[in-house]
mmCIF file with all atom_site columns, C-alpha atoms in Angstrom:
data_model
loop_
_atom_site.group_PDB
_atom_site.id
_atom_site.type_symbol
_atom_site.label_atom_id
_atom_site.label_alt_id
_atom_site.label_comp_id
_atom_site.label_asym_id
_atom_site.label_entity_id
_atom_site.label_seq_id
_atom_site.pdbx_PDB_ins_code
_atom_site.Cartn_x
_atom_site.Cartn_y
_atom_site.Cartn_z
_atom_site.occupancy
_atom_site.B_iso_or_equiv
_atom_site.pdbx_formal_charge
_atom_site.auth_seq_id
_atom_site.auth_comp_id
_atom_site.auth_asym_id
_atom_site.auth_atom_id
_atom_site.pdbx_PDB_model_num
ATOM 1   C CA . UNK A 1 1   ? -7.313  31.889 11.725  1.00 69.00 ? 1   UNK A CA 1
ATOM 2   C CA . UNK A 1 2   ? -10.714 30.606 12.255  1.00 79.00 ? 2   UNK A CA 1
ATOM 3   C CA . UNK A 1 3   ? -12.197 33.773 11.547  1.00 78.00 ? 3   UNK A CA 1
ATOM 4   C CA . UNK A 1 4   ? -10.306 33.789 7.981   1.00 83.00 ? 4   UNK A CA 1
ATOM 5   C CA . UNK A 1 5   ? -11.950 29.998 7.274   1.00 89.00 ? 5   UNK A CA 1
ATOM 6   C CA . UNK A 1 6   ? -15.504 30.685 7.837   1.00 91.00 ? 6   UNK A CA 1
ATOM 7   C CA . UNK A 1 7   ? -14.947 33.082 5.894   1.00 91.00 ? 7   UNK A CA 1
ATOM 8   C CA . UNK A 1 8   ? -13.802 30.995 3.074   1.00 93.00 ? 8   UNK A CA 1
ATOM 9   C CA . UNK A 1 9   ? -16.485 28.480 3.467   1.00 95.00 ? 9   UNK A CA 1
ATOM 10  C CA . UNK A 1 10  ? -19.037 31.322 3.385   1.00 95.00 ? 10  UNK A CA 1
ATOM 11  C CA . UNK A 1 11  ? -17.243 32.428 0.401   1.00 95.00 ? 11  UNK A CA 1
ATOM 12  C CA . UNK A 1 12  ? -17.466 28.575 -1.309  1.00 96.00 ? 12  UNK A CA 1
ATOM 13  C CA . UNK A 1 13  ? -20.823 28.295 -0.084  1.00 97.00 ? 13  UNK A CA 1
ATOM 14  C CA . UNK A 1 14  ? -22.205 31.164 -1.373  1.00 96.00 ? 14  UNK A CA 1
ATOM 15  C CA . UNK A 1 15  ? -20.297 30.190 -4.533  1.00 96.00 ? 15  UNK A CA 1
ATOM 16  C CA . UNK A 1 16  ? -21.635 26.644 -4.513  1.00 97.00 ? 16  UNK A CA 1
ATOM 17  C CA . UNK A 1 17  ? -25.282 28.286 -4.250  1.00 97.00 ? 17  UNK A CA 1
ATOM 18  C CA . UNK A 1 18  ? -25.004 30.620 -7.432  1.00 97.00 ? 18  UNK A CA 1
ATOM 19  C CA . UNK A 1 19  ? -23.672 27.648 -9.606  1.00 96.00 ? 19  UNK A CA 1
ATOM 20  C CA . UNK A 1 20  ? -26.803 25.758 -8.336  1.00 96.00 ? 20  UNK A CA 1
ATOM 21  C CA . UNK A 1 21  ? -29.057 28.823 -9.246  1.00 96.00 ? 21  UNK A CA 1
ATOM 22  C CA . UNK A 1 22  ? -27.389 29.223 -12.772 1.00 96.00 ? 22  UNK A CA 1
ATOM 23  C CA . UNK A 1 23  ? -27.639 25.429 -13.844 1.00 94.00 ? 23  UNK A CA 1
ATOM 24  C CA . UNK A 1 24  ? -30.739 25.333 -12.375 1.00 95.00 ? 24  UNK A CA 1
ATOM 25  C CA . UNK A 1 25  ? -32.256 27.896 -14.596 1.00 95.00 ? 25  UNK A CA 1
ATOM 26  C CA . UNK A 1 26  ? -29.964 26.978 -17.573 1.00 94.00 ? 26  UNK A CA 1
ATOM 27  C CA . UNK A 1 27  ? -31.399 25.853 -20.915 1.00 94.00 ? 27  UNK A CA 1
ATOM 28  C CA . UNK A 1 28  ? -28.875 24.195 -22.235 1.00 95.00 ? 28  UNK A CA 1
ATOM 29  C CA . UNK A 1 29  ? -27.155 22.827 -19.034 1.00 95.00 ? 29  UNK A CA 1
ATOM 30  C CA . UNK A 1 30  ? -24.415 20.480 -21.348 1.00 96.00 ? 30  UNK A CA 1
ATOM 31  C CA . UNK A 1 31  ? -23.193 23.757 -23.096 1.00 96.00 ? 31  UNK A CA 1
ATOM 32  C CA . UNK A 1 32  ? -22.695 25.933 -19.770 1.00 96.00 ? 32  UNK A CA 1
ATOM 33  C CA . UNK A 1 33  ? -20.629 23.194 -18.323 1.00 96.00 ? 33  UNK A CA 1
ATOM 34  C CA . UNK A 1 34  ? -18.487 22.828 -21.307 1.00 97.00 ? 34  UNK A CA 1
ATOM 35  C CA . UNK A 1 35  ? -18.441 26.802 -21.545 1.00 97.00 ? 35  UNK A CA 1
ATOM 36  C CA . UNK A 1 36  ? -17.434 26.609 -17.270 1.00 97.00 ? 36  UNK A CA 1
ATOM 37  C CA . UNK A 1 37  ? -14.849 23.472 -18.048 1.00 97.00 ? 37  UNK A CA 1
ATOM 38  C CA . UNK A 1 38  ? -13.099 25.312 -21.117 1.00 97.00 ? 38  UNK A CA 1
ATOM 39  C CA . UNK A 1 39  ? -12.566 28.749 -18.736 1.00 98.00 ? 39  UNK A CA 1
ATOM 40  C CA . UNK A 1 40  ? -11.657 26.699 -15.907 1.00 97.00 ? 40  UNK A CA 1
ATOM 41  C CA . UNK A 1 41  ? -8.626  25.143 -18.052 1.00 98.00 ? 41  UNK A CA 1
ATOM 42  C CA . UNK A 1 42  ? -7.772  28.732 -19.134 1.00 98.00 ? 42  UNK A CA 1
ATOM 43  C CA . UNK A 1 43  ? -7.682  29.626 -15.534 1.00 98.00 ? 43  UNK A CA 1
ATOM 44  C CA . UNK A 1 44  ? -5.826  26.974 -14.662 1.00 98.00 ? 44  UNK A CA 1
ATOM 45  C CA . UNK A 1 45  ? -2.526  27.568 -17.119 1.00 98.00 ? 45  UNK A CA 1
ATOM 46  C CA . UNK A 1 46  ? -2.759  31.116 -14.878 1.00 98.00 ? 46  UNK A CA 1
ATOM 47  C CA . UNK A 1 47  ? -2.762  30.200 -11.561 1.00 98.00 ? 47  UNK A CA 1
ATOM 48  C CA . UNK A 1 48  ? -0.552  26.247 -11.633 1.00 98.00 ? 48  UNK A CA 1
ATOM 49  C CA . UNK A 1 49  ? 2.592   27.997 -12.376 1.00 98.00 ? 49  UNK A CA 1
ATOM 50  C CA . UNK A 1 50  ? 1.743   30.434 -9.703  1.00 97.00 ? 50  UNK A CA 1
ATOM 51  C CA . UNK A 1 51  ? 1.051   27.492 -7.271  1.00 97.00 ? 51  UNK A CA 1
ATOM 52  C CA . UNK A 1 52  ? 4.268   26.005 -8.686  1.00 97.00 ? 52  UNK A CA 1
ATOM 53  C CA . UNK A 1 53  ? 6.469   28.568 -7.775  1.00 96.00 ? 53  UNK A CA 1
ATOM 54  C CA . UNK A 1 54  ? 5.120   28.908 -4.287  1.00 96.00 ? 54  UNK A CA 1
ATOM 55  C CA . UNK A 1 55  ? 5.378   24.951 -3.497  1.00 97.00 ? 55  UNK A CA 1
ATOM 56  C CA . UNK A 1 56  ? 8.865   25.266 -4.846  1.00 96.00 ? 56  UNK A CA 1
ATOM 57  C CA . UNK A 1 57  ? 9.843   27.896 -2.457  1.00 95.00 ? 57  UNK A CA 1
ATOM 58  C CA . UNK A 1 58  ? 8.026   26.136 0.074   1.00 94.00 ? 58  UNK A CA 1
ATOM 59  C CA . UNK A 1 59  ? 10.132  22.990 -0.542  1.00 95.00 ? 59  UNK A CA 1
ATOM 60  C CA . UNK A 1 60  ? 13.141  25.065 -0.393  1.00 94.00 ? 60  UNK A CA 1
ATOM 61  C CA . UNK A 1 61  ? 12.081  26.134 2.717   1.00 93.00 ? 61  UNK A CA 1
ATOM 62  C CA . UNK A 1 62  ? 12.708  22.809 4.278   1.00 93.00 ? 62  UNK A CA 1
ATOM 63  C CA . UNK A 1 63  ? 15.982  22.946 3.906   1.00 92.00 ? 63  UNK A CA 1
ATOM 64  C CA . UNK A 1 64  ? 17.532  23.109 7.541   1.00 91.00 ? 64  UNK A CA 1
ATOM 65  C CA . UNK A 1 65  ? 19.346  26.956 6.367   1.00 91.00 ? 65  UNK A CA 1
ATOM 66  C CA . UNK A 1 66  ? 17.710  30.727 7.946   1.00 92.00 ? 66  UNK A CA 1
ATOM 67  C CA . UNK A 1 67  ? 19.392  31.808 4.512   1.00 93.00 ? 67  UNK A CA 1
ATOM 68  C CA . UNK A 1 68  ? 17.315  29.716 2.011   1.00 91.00 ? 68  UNK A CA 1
ATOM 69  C CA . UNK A 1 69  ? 14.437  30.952 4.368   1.00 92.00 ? 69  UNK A CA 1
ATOM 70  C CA . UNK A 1 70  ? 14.839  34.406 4.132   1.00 93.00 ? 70  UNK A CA 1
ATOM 71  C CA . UNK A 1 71  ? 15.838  34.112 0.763   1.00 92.00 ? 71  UNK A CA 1
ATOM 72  C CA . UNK A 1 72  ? 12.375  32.470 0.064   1.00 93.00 ? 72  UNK A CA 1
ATOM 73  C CA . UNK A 1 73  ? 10.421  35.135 1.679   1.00 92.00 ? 73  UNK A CA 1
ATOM 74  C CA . UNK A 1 74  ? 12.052  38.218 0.274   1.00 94.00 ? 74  UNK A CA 1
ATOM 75  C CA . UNK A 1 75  ? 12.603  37.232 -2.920  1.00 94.00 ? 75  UNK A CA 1
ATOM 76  C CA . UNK A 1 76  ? 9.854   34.870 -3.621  1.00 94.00 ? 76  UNK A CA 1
ATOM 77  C CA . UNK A 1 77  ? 6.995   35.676 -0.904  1.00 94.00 ? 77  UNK A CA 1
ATOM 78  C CA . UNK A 1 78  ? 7.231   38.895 -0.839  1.00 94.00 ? 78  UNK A CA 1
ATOM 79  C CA . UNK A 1 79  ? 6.548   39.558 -4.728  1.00 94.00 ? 79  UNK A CA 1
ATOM 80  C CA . UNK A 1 80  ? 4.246   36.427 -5.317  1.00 95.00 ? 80  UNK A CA 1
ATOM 81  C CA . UNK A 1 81  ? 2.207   37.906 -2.590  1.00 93.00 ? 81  UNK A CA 1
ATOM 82  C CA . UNK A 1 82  ? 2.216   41.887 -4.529  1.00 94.00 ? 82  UNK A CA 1
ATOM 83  C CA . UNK A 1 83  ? 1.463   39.866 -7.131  1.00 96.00 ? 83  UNK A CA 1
ATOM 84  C CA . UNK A 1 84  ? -1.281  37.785 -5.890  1.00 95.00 ? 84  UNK A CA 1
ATOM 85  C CA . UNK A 1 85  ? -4.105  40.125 -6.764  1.00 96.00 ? 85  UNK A CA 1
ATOM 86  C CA . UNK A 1 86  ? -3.116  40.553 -10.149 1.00 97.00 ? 86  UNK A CA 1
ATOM 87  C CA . UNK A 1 87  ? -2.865  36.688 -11.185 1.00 98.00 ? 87  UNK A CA 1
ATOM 88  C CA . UNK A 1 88  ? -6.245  36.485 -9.686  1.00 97.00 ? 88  UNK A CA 1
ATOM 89  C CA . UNK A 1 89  ? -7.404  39.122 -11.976 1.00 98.00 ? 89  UNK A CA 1
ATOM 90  C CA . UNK A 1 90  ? -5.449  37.840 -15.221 1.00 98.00 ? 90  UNK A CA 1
ATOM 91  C CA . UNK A 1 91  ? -6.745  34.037 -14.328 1.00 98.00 ? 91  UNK A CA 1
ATOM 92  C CA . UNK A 1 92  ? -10.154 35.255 -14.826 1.00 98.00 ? 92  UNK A CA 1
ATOM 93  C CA . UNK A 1 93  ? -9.554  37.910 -17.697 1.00 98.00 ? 93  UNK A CA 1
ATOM 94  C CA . UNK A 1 94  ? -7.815  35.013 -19.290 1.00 98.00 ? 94  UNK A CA 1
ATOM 95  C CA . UNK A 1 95  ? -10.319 32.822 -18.874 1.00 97.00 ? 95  UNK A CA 1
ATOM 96  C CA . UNK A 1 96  ? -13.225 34.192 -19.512 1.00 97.00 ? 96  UNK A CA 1
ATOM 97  C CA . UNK A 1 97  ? -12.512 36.522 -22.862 1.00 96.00 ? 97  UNK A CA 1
ATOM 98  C CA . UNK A 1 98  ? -13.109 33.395 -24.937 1.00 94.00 ? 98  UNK A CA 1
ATOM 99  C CA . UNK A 1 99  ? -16.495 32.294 -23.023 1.00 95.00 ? 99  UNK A CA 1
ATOM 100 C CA . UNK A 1 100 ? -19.448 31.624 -24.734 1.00 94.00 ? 100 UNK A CA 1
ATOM 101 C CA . UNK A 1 101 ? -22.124 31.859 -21.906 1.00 96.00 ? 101 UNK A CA 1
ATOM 102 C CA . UNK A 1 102 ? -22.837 34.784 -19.875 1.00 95.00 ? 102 UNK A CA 1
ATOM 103 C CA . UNK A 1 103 ? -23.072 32.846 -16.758 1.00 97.00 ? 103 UNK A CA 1
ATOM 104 C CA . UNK A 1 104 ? -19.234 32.095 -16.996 1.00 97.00 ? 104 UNK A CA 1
ATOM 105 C CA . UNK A 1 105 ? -18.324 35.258 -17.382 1.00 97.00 ? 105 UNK A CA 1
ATOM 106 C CA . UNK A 1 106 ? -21.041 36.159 -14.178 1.00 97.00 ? 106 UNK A CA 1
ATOM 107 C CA . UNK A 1 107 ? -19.887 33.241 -12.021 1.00 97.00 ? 107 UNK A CA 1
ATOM 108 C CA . UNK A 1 108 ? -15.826 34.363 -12.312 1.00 97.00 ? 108 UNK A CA 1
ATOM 109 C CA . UNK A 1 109 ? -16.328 37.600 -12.106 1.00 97.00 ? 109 UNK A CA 1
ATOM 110 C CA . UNK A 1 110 ? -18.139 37.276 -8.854  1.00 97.00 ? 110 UNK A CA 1
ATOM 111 C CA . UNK A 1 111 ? -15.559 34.828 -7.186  1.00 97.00 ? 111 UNK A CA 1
ATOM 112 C CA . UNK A 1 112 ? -13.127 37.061 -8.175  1.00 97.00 ? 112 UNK A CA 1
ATOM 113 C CA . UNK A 1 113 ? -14.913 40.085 -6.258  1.00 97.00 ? 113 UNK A CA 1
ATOM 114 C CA . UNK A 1 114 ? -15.515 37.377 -2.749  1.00 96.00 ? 114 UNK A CA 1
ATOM 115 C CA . UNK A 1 115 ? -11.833 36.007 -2.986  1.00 95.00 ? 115 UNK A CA 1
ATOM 116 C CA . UNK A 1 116 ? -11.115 40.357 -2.819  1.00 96.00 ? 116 UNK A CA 1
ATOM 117 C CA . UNK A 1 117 ? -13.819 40.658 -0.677  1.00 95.00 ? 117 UNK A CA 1
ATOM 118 C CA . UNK A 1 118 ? -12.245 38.482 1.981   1.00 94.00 ? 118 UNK A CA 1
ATOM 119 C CA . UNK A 1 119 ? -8.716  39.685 1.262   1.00 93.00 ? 119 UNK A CA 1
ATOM 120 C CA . UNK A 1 120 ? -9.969  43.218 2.700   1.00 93.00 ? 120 UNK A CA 1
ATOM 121 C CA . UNK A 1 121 ? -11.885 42.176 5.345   1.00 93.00 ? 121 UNK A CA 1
ATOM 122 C CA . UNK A 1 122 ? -8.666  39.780 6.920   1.00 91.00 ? 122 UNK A CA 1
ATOM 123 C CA . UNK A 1 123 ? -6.296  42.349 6.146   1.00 90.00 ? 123 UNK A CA 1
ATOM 124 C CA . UNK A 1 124 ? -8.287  44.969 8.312   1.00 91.00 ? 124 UNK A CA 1
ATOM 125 C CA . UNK A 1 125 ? -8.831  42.317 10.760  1.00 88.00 ? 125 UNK A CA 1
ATOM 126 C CA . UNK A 1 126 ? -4.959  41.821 10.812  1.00 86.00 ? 126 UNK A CA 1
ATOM 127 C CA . UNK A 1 127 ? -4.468  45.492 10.869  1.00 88.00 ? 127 UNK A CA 1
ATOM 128 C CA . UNK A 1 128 ? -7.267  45.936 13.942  1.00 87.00 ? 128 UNK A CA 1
ATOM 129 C CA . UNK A 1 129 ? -4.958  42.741 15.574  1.00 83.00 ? 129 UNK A CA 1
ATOM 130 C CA . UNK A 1 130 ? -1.469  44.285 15.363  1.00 80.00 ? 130 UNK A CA 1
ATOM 131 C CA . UNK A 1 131 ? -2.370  47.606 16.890  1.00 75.00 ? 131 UNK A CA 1
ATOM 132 C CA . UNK A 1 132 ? -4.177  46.555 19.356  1.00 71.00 ? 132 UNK A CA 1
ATOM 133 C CA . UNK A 1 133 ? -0.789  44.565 20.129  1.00 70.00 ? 133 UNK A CA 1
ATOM 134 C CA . UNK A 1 134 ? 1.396   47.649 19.881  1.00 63.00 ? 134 UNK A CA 1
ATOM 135 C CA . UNK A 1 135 ? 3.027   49.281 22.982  1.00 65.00 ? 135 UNK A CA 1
ATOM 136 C CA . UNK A 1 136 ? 1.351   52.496 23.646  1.00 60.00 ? 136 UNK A CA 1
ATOM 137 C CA . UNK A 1 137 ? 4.665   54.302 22.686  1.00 60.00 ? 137 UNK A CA 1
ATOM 138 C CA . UNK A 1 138 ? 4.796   52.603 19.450  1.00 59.00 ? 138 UNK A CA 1
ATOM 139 C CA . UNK A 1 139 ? 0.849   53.332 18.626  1.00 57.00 ? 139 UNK A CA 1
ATOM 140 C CA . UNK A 1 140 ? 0.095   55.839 15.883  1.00 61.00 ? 140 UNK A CA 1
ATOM 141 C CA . UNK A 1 141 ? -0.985  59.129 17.503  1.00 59.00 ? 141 UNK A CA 1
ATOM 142 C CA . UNK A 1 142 ? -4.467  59.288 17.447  1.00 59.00 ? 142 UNK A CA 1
ATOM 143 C CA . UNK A 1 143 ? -6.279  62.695 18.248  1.00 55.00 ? 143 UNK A CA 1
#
């Protein structure tokens, strides 16, 4: 789990650096933040019903029931997390098309690539975890 944060915070932090870089050597600093504001709102009417749905089946998860949980994770979790890279990639597709200044388009496109780029590396981390935690009659033959 900690592994997966700094991660993150790498992730934000290199982020955080490249929006520096780009206002830094902007011209016209007032337009690329209007430009950034205008595809953040088109992001956002992606990913807040996303969020929605998953805070909804979260709350429905408190109910004291192991049927509204499983319910919640095969028929909401499951997909919503199929789905995952796909509203990431829509969000940004959406957001962007309309943007006036390359650096937009430059900045979403690479958060897009780190917030896959991290995916991968946890779910091979998660993949190196589980066999290592598999009985040696349950481990894939390996030759």
């Amino acid at each position: 789990m900690l592994r997966g944060a700094g991660l993150v915070q790498g992730a934000v932090a290199l982020t955080g650096v490249l929006l520096v870089c780009l206002f830094a050597f902007s011209s016209e600093r007032a337009a690329l933040v209007r430009d950034m504001l205008a595809a953040a709102a088109r992001m956002l009417s992606v990913y807040l019903p996303y969020a929605a749905v998953a805070l909804i089946a979260f709350a429905v998860r408190l109910l004291p029931s192991v049927d509204f949980r499983s319910a919640t994770s095969v028929f909401v979790f499951g997909p919503m997390t199929a789905l995952r890279p796909i509203v990431a990639l829509a969000g940004v597709i959406y957001g962007i098309l309309p943007a006036t200044r390359t650096q937009t388009s430059f900045l979403a496109v690479i958060v897009l690539a780190l917030l896959f780029a991290v995916q991968g590396v946890l779910d091979r981390a998660a993949a190196r975890e589980s066999d290592a935690t598999l009985p040696v009659a349950l481990s894939p033959a390996i030759d």
